[in-house]
Every structure is written in C-alpha cells, then in structure tokens.
C-alpha positions as YAML, in Angstrom:
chain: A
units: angstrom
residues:
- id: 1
  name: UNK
  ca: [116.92, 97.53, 51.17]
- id: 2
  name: UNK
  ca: [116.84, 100.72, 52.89]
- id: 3
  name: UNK
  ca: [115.43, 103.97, 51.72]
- id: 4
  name: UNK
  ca: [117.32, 106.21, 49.57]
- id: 5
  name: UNK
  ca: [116.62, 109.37, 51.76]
- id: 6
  name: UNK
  ca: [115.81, 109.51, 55.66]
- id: 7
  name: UNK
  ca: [113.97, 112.35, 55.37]
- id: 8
  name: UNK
  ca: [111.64, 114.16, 53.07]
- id: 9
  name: UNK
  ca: [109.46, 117.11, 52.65]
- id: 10
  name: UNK
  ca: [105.53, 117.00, 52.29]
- id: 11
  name: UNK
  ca: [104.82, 118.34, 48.92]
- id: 12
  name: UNK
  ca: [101.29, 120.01, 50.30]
- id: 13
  name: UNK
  ca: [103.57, 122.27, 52.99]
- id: 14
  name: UNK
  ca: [103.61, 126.23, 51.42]
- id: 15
  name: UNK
  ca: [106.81, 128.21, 50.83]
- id: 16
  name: UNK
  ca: [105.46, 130.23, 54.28]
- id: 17
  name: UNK
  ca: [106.03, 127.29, 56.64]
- id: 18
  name: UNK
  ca: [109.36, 125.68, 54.59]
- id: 19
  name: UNK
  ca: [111.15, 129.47, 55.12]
- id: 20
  name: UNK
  ca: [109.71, 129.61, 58.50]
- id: 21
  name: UNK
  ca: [111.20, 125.99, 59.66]
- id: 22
  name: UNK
  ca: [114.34, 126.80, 57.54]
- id: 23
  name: UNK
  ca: [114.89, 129.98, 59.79]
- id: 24
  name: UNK
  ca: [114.06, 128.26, 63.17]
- id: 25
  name: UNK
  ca: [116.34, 125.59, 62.13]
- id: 26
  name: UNK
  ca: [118.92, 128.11, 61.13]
- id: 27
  name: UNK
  ca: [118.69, 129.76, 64.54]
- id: 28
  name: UNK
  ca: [118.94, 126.77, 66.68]
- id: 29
  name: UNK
  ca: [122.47, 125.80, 64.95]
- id: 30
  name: UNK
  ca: [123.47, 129.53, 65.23]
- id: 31
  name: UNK
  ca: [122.81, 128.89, 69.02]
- id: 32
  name: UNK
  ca: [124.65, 125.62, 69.31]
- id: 33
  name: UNK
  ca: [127.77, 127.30, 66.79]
- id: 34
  name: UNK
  ca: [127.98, 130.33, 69.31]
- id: 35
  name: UNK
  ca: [127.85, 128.39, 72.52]
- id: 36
  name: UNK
  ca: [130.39, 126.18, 71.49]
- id: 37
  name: UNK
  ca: [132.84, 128.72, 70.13]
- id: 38
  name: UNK
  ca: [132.60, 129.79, 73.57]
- id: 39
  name: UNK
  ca: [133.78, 126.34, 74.84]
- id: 40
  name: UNK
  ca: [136.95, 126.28, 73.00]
- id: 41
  name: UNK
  ca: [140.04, 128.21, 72.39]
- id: 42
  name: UNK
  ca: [142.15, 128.72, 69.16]
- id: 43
  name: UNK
  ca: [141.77, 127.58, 65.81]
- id: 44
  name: UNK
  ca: [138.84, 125.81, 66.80]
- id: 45
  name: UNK
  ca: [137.43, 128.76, 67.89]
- id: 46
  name: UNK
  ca: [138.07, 130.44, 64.93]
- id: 47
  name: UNK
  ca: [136.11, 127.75, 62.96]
- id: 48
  name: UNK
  ca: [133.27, 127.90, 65.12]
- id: 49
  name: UNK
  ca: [132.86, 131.51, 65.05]
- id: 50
  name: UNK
  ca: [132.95, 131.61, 61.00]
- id: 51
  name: UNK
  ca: [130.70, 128.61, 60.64]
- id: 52
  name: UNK
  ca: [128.59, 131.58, 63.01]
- id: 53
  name: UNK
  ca: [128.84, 134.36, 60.41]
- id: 54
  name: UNK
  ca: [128.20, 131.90, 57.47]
- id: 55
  name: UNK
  ca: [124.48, 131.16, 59.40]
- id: 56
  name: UNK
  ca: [124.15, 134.80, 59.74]
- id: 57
  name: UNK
  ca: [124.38, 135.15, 56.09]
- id: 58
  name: UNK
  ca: [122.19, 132.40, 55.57]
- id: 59
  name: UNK
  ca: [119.50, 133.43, 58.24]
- id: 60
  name: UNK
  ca: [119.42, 136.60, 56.22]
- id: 61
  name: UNK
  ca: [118.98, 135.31, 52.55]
- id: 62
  name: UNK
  ca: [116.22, 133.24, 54.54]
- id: 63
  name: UNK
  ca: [114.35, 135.51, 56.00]
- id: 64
  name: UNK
  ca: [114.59, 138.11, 53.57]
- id: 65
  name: UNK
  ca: [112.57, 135.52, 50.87]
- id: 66
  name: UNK
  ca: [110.36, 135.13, 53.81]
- id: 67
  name: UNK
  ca: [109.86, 138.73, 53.68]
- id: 68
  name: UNK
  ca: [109.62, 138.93, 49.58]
- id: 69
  name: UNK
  ca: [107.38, 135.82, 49.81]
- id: 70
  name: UNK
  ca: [104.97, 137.16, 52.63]
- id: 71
  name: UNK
  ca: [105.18, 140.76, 53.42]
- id: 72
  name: UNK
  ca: [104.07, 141.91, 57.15]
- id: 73
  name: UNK
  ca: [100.99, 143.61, 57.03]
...
C-alpha cells in the first residue's frame, strides 16, 4: 500500500523556518510564472501573468506573518 501523503512536515521545525521556506518557495514559482509569461503570447499569457499577481499577494501575506512572527531587530 502506498503512503497516504508524499510529503510531510517535521513537527520540531519553528514557525521562523516554515514562513521562511514558504517565501523561498513562493519566490522560485514567482520566477518560473514570470519567465514563462514571457514565453507565450495571448490568453496564455494572460493566465500566467495573474497566476504572477496571485503569488505576489501571497508572498506578501507570507512575509508579513514572518514579520508579525519575528520582528527585525
């Protein structure tokens, strides 16, 4: 029988390193989003640039409970 999930999370990692890898994560598909919208013309286009400004808003809900969770000192 296989497992039910492929991956999982370590329940010892801190909020700190789960936002951090969420926002690296979220970067890196921003980056392959962008260069493909870049490859393509038209409706497609369209798609990839929108799935671009969805990240955006999600990079900034991330990193903003980054913030809240660990202020710079």
């Amino acid at each position: 029988n296989p497992p039910e999930t492929l991956f999982t999370v370590r329940p010892e990692l801190g909020t700190e390193t789960l936002l951090v890898n969420a926002s690296q994560d979220l970067a890196s598909i921003s980056d392959i989003a962008t260069h493909l919208a870049f490859e393509i013309d038209g409706t497609q286009r369209n798609v990839a640039l929108g799935i671009c400004r969805m990240l955006e808003g999600v990079q900034l809900l991330v990193d903003k409970a980054l913030d809240d969770t660990h202020p710079a000192t």
